[in-house]
Every structure is written in C-alpha cells, then in structure tokens.
PDB file of C-alpha atoms and ligand atoms in Angstrom:
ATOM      1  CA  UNK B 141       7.473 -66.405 -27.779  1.00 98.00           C
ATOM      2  CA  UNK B 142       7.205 -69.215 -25.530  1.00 98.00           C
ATOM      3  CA  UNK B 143       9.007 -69.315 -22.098  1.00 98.00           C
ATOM      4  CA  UNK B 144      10.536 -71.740 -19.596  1.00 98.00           C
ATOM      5  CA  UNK B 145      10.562 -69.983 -16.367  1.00 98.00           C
ATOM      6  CA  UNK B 146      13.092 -72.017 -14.062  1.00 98.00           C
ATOM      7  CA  UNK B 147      12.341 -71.366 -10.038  1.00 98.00           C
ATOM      8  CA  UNK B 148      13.630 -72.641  -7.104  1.00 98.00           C
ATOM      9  CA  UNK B 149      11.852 -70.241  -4.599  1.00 98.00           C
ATOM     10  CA  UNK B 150       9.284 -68.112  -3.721  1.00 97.00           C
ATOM     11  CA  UNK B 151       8.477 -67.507  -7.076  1.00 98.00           C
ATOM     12  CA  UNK B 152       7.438 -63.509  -7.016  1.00 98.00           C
ATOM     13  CA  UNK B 153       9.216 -63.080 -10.532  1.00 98.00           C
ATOM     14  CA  UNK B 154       7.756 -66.087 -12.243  1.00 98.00           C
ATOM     15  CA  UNK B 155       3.790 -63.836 -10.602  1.00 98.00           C
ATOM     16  CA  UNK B 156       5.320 -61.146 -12.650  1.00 98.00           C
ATOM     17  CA  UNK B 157       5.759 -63.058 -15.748  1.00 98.00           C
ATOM     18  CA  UNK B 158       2.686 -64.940 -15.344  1.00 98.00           C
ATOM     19  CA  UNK B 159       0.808 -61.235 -14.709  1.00 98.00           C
ATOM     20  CA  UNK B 160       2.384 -60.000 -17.767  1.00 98.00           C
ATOM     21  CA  UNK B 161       1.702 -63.036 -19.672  1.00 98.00           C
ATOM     22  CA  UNK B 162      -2.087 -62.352 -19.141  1.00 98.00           C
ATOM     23  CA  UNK B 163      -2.146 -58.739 -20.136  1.00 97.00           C
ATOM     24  CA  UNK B 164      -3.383 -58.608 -24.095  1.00 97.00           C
ATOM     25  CA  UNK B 165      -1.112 -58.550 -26.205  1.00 96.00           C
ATOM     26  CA  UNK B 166       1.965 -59.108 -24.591  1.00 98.00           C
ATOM     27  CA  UNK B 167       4.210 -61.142 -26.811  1.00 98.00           C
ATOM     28  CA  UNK B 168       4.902 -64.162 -24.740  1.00 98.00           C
ATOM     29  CA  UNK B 169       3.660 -67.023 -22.978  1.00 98.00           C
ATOM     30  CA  UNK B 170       4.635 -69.418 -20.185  1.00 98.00           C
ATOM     31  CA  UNK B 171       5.109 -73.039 -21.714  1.00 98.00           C
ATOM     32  CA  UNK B 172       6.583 -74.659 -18.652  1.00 98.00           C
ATOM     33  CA  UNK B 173       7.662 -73.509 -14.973  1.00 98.00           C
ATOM     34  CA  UNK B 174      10.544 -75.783 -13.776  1.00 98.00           C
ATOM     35  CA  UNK B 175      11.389 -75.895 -10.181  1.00 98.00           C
ATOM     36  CA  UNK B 176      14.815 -78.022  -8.715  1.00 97.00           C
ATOM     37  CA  UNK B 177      12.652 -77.818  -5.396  1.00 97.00           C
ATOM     38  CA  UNK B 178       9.654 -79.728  -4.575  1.00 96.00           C
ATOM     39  CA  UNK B 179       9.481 -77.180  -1.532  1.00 97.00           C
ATOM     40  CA  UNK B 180       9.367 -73.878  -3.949  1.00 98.00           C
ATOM     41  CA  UNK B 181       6.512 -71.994  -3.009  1.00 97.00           C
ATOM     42  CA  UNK B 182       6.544 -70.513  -6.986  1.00 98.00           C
ATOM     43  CA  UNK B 183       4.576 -74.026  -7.952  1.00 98.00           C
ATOM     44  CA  UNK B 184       1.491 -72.790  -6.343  1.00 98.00           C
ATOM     45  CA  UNK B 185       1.745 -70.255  -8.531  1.00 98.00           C
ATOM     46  CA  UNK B 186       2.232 -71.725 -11.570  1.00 98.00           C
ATOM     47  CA  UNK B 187      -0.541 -74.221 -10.772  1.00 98.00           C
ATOM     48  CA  UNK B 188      -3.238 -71.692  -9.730  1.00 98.00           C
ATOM     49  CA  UNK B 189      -2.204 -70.269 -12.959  1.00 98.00           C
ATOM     50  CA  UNK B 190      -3.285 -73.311 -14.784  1.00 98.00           C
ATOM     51  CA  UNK B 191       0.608 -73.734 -16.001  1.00 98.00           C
ATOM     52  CA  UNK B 192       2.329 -76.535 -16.810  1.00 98.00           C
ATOM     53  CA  UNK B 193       5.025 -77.112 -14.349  1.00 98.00           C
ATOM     54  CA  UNK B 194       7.745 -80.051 -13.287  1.00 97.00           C
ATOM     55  CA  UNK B 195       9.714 -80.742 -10.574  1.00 98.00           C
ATOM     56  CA  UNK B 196      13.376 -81.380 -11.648  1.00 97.00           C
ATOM     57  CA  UNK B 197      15.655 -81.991  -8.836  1.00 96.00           C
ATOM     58  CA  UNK B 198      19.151 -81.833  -9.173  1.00 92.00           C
ATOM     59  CA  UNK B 199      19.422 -84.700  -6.179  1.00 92.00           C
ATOM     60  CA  UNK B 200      18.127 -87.167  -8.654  1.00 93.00           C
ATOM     61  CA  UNK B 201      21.037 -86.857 -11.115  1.00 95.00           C
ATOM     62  CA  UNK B 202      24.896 -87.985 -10.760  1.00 93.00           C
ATOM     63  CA  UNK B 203      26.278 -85.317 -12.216  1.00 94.00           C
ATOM     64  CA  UNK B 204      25.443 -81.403 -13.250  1.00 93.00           C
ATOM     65  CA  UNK B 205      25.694 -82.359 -16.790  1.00 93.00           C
ATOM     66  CA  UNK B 206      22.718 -85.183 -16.142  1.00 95.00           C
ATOM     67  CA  UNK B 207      21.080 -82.853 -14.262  1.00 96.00           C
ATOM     68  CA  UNK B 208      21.082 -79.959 -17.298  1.00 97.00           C
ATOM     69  CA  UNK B 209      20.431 -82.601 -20.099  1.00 97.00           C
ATOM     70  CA  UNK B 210      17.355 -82.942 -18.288  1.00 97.00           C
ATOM     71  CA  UNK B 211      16.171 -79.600 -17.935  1.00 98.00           C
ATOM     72  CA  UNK B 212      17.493 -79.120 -21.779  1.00 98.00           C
ATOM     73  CA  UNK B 213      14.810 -82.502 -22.643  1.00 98.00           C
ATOM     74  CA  UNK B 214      12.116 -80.560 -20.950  1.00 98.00           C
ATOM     75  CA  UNK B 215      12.407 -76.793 -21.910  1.00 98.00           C
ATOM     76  CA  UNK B 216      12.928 -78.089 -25.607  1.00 98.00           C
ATOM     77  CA  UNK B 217       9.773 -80.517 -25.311  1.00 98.00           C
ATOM     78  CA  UNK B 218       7.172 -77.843 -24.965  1.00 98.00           C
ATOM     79  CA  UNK B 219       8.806 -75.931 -27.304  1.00 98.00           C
ATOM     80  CA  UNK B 220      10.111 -73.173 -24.964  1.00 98.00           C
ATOM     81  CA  UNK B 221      12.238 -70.424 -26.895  1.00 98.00           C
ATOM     82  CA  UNK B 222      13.312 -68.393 -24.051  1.00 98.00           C
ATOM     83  CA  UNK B 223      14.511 -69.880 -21.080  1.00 98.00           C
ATOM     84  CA  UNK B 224      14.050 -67.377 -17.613  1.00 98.00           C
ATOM     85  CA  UNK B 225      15.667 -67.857 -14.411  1.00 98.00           C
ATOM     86  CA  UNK B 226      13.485 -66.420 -11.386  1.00 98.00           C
ATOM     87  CA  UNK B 227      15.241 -67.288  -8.471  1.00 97.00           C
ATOM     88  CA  UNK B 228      16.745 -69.956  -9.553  1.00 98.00           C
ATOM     89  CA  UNK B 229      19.699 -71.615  -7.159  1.00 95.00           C
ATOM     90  CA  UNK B 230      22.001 -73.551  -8.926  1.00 94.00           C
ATOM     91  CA  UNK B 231      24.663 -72.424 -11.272  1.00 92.00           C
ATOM     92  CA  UNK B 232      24.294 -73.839 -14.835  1.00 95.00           C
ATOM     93  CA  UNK B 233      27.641 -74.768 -16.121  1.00 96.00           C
ATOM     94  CA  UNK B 234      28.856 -74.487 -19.789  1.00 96.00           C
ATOM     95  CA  UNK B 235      26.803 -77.473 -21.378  1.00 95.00           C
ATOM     96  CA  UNK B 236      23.672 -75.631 -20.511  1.00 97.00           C
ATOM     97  CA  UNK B 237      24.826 -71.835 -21.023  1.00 98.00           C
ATOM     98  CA  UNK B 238      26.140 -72.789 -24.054  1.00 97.00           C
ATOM     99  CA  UNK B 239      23.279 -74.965 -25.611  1.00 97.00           C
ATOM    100  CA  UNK B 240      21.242 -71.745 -25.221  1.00 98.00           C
ATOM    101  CA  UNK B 241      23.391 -68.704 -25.554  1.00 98.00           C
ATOM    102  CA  UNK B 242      21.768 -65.782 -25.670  1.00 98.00           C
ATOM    103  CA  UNK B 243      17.890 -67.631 -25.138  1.00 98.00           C
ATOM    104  CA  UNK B 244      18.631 -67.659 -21.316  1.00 98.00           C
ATOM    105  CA  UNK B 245      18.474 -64.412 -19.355  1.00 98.00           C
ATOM    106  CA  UNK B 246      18.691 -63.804 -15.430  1.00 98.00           C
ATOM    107  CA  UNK B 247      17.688 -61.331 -13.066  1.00 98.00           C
ATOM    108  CA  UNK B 248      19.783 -60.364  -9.939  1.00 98.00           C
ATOM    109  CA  UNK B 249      18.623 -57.754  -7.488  1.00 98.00           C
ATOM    110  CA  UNK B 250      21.849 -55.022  -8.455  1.00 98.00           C
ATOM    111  CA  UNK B 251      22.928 -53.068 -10.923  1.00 98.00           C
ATOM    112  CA  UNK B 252      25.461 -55.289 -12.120  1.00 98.00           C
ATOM    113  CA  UNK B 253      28.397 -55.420 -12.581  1.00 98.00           C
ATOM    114  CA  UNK B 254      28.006 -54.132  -8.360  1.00 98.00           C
ATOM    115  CA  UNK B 255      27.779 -57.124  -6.083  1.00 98.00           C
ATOM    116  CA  UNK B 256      27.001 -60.610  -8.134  1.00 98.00           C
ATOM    117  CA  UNK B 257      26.543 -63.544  -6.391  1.00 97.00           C
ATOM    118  CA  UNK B 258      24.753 -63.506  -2.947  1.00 97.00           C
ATOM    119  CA  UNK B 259      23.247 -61.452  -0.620  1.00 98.00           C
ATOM    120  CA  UNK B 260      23.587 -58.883  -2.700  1.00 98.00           C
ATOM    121  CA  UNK B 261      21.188 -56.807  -1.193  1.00 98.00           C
ATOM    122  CA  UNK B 262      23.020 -57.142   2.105  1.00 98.00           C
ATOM    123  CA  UNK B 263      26.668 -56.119   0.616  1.00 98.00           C
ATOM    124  CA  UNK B 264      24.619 -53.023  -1.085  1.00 98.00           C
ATOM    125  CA  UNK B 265      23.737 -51.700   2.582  1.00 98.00           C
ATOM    126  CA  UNK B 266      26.919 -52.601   4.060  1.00 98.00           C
ATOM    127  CA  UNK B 267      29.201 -51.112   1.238  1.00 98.00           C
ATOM    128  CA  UNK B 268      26.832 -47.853   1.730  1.00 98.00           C
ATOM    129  CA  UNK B 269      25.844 -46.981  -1.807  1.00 98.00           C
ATOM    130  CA  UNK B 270      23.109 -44.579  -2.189  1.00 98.00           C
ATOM    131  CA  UNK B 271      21.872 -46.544  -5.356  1.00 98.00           C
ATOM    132  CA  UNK B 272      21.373 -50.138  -6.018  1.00 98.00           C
ATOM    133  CA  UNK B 273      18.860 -51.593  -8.123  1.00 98.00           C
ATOM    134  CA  UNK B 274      18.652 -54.881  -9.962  1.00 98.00           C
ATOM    135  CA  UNK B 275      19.453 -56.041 -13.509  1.00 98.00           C
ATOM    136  CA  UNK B 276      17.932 -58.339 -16.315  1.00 98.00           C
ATOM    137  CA  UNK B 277      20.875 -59.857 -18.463  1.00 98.00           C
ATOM    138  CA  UNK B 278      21.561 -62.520 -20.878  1.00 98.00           C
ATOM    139  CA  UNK B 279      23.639 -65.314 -18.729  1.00 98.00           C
ATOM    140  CA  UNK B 280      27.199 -66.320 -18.770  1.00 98.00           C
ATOM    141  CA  UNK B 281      29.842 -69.305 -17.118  1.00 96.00           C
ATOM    142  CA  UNK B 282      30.547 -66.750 -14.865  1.00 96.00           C
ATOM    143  CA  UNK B 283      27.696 -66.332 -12.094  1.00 95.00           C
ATOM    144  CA  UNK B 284      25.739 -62.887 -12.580  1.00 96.00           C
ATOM    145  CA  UNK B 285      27.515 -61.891 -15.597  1.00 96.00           C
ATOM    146  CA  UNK B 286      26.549 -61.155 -19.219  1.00 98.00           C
ATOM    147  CA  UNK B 287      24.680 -58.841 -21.439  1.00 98.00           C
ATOM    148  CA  UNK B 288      22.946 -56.528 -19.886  1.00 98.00           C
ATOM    149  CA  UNK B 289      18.829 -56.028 -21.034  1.00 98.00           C
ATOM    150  CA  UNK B 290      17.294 -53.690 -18.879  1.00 97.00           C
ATOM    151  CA  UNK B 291      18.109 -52.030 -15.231  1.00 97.00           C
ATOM    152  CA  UNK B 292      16.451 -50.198 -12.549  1.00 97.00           C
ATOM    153  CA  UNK B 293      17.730 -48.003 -10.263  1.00 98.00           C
ATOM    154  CA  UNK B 294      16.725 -48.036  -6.720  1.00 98.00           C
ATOM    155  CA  UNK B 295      18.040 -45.647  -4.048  1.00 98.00           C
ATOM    156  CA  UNK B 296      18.795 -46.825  -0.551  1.00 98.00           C
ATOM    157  CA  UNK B 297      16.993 -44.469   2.024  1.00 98.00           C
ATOM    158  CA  UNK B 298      18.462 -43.533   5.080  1.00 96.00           C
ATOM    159  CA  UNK B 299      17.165 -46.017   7.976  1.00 96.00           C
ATOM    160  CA  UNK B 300      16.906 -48.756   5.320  1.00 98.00           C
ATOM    161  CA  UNK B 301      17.794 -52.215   6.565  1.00 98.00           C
ATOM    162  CA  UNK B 302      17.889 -55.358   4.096  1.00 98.00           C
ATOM    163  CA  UNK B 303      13.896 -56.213   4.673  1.00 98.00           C
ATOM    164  CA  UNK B 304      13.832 -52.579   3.440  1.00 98.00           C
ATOM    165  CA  UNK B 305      15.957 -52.416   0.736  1.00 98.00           C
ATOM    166  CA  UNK B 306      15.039 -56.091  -0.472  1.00 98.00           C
ATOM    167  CA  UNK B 307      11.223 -55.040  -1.007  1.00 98.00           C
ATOM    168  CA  UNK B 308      11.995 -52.087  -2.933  1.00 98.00           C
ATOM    169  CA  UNK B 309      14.675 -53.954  -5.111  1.00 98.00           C
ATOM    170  CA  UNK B 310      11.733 -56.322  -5.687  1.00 98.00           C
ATOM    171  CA  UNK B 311       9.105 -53.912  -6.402  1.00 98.00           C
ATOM    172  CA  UNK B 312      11.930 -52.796  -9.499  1.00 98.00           C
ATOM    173  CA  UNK B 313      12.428 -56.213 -10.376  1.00 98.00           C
ATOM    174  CA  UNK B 314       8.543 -57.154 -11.046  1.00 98.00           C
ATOM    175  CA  UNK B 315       8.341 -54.335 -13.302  1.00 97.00           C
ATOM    176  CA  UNK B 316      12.418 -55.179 -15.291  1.00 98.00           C
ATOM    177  CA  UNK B 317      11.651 -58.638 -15.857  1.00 98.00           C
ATOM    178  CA  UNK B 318       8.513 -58.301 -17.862  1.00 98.00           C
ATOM    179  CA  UNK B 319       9.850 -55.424 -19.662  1.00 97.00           C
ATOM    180  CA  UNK B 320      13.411 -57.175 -20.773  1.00 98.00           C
ATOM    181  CA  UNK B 321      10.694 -60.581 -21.813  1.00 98.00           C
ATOM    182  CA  UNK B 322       8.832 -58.244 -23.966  1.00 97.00           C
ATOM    183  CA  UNK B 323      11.904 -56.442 -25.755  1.00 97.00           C
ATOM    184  CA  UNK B 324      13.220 -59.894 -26.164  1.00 98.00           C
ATOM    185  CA  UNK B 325       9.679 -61.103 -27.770  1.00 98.00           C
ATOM    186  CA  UNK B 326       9.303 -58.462 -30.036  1.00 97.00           C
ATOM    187  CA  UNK B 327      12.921 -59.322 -31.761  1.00 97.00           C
ATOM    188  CA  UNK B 328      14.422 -55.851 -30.397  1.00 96.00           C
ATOM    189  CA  UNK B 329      17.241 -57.091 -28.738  1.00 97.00           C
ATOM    190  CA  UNK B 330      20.608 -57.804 -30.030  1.00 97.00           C
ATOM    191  CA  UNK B 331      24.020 -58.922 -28.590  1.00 97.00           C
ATOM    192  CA  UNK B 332      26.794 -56.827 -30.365  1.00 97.00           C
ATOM    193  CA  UNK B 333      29.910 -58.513 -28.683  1.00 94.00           C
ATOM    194  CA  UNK B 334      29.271 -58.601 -25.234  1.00 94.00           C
ATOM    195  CA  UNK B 335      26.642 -55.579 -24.690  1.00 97.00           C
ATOM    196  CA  UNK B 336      23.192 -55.523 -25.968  1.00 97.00           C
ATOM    197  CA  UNK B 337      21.651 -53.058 -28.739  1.00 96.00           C
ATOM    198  CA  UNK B 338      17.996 -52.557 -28.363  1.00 95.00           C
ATOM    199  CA  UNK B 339      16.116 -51.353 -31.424  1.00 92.00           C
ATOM    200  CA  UNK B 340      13.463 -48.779 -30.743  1.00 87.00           C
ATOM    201  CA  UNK B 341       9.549 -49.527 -31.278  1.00 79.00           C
ATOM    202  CA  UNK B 342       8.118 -48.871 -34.418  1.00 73.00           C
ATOM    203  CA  UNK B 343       7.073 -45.049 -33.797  1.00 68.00           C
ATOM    204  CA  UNK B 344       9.651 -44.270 -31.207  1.00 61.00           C
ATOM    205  CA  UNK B 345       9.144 -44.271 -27.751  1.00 55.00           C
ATOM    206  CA  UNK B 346      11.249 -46.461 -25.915  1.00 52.00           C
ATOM    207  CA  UNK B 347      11.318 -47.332 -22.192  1.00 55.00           C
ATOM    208  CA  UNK B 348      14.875 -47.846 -21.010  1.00 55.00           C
ATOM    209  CA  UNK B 349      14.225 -46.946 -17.459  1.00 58.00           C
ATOM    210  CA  UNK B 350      11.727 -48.744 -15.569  1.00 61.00           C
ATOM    211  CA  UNK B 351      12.719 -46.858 -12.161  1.00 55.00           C
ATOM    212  CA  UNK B 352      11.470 -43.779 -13.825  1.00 49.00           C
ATOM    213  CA  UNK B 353       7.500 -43.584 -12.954  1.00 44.00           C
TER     214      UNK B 353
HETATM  215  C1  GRF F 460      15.124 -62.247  -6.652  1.00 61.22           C
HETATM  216  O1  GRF F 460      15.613 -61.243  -5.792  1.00 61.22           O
HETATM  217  C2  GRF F 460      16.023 -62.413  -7.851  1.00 61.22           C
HETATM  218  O2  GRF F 460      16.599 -61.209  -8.274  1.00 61.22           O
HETATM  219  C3  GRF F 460      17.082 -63.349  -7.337  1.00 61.22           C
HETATM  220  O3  GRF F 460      16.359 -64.259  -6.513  1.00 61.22           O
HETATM  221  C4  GRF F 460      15.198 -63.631  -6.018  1.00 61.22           C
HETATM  222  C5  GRF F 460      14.041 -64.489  -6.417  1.00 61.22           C
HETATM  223  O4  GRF F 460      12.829 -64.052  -5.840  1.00 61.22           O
HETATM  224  N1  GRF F 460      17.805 -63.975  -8.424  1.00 61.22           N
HETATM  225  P1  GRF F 460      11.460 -64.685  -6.301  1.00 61.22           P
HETATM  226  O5  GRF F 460      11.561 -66.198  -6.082  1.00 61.22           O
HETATM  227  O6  GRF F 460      11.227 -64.342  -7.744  1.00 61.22           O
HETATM  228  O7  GRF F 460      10.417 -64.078  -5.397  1.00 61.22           O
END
C-alpha cells in the first residue's frame, strides 16, 4: 500500500513509518512525505531516507480549500492510497476529510476520546489520571475524533512531569503507528458505523495491545 505521510514537525512518527517501511515484508511503502513547513525537521528525514518529499505551505494559498486541493493533487499524483498524519498542524476541513474517508488516519498522544486537541499530554498530568496513552484512528470534521485502530496504554508514574510523560507517550506511539499502517495494509480493518472491526491474521494471533511487551 502506498502512503502519504503529511508532517509539520519533528517528524519522529514519519522515522517510525519510514523504519517500518524498511523491515521485509511489511506491507507498505512511503510514496511522498508532505510537510506545510519548510522549517519541519521531519524533511531531513525523509530525505536521508531517499523519499520523495514536498513542501506545501498553507501561506501560499487563499483559502483552506486551495490549500487541500493541493495536497489532494499531490497525494493522488504518486499514487498514495493511505494518507498519514504525523504531527501534522492544521485541521483539514470537510473537502479533504471527505475526499478520503476512511484512507486518512491520525495519531494523537491519548487514549481518545480523553483530552483531543492540544497539549494533551499536559491536561493528562494535570487532570491526574494514572493512565494515558495515545491512539491511531481514522479522522473526522471534528479534531481528534473518529474510528479508533489501535491504542496503547501508558501509565503516568509518580514524579512524572510532561518531558516525562511526553517521551513515554512517544515511545507507545512509534510502536501504534506502524502497527495500525500494517492492519490497514493487509485489508484487516473495517469501519462498521463509527467503530472499527479488525479481522484476525490468517492463523490467529492478533496484537491488539502494543503497550503489552
Ligand atoms: C505526536 O505526539 C503526535 O501524536 C501528535 O504530534 C506529535 C508529533 O510528533 N499528533 P513527531 O513530529 O512525529 O515527532
């Protein structure tokens, strides 16, 4: 399955993806990285990675419509099947989300439907859950919301600030986003209304869980 992964940061997400993408076997590959940035650190990555990539700023169009037809002309010109956000920091609005229902996923660092939108992290600590995590889901209109792929939990340990807590929500997210990728790329994943069935691998054995080791 080919991807568009669409960035506007540092881009530790799209290294998963790109990691995964290199592993034998693994049922997908990076067509094109898209960044709105031309600051976003993730374009050394996909460059060292020998990826294509293109800068699409949002400053350069009149309108958010102009701005999505554009990213729409380029996903669709290489092909891409799958579009990923990583990190990406501007809110698609219903030309976009609906052009590629259910072929454009997210992932947000909670377990959802806990603290969309930002700073999530930050609310986690402040709202003092003792489990947090981050989510993989198919997106939405509404920001953060949608089918949900895969999760992880992550607990929040006592003396945890947000550097803390952020790292270990990442650590969860490297290993969700690759997984939800591959369930999508091997046709297991279905959206039954507004939750998602996934079919288990020929031979059984499934892994639901990534925060399990
Ligand atoms: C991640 O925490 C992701 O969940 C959120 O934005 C951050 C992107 O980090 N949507 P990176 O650019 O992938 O390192």
């Amino acid at each position: 399955m080919r991807l568009a992964v669409l960035i506007s940061g540092r881009g530790t997400n799209l290294q998963a993806l790109i990691d995964a993408c290199a592993q034998p076997g693994f049922p997908a590959s990076i067509a094109l990285v898209v960044s709105n940035r031309s600051d976003a650190p993730g374009l050394a990555r996909a460059r060292a990675a020998g990826l294509a990539s293109r800068l699409i700023s949002h400053r350069q169009h009149a309108s958010r419509e102009s701005f999505e037809r554009a990213l729409d002309e380029a996903v669709r010109a290489v092909g891409a099947e799958l579009v990923c956000l990583a990190g990406f920091m501007r809110v698609l609005g219903p030309w976009f989300v609906g052009h590629w229902r259910d072929r454009l996923i997210n992932i947000h660092p909670s377990l959802l439907p806990a603290f969309p939108g930002l700073e999530a992290q930050a609310r986690a600590l402040a709202a003092g859950v003792r489990l947090t995590g981050c989510t993989v889901h198919f997106v939405r209109e509404a920001v953060d919301d949608g089918p949900i792929i895969v999760q992880a939990a992550v607990p929040v340990l006592p003396g945890d600030d947000t550097q803390s807590l952020t790292a270990r929500i990442l650590d969860a997210e490297h290993r969700c986003y690759p997984l939800a990728v591959r369930l999508i790329a091997e046709g297991r994943v279905r959206v039954e209304g507004e939750r998602t069935v996934i079919e288990a691998a020929p031979g059984g054995g499934m892994l639901m869980n990534p925060s399990l080791p």
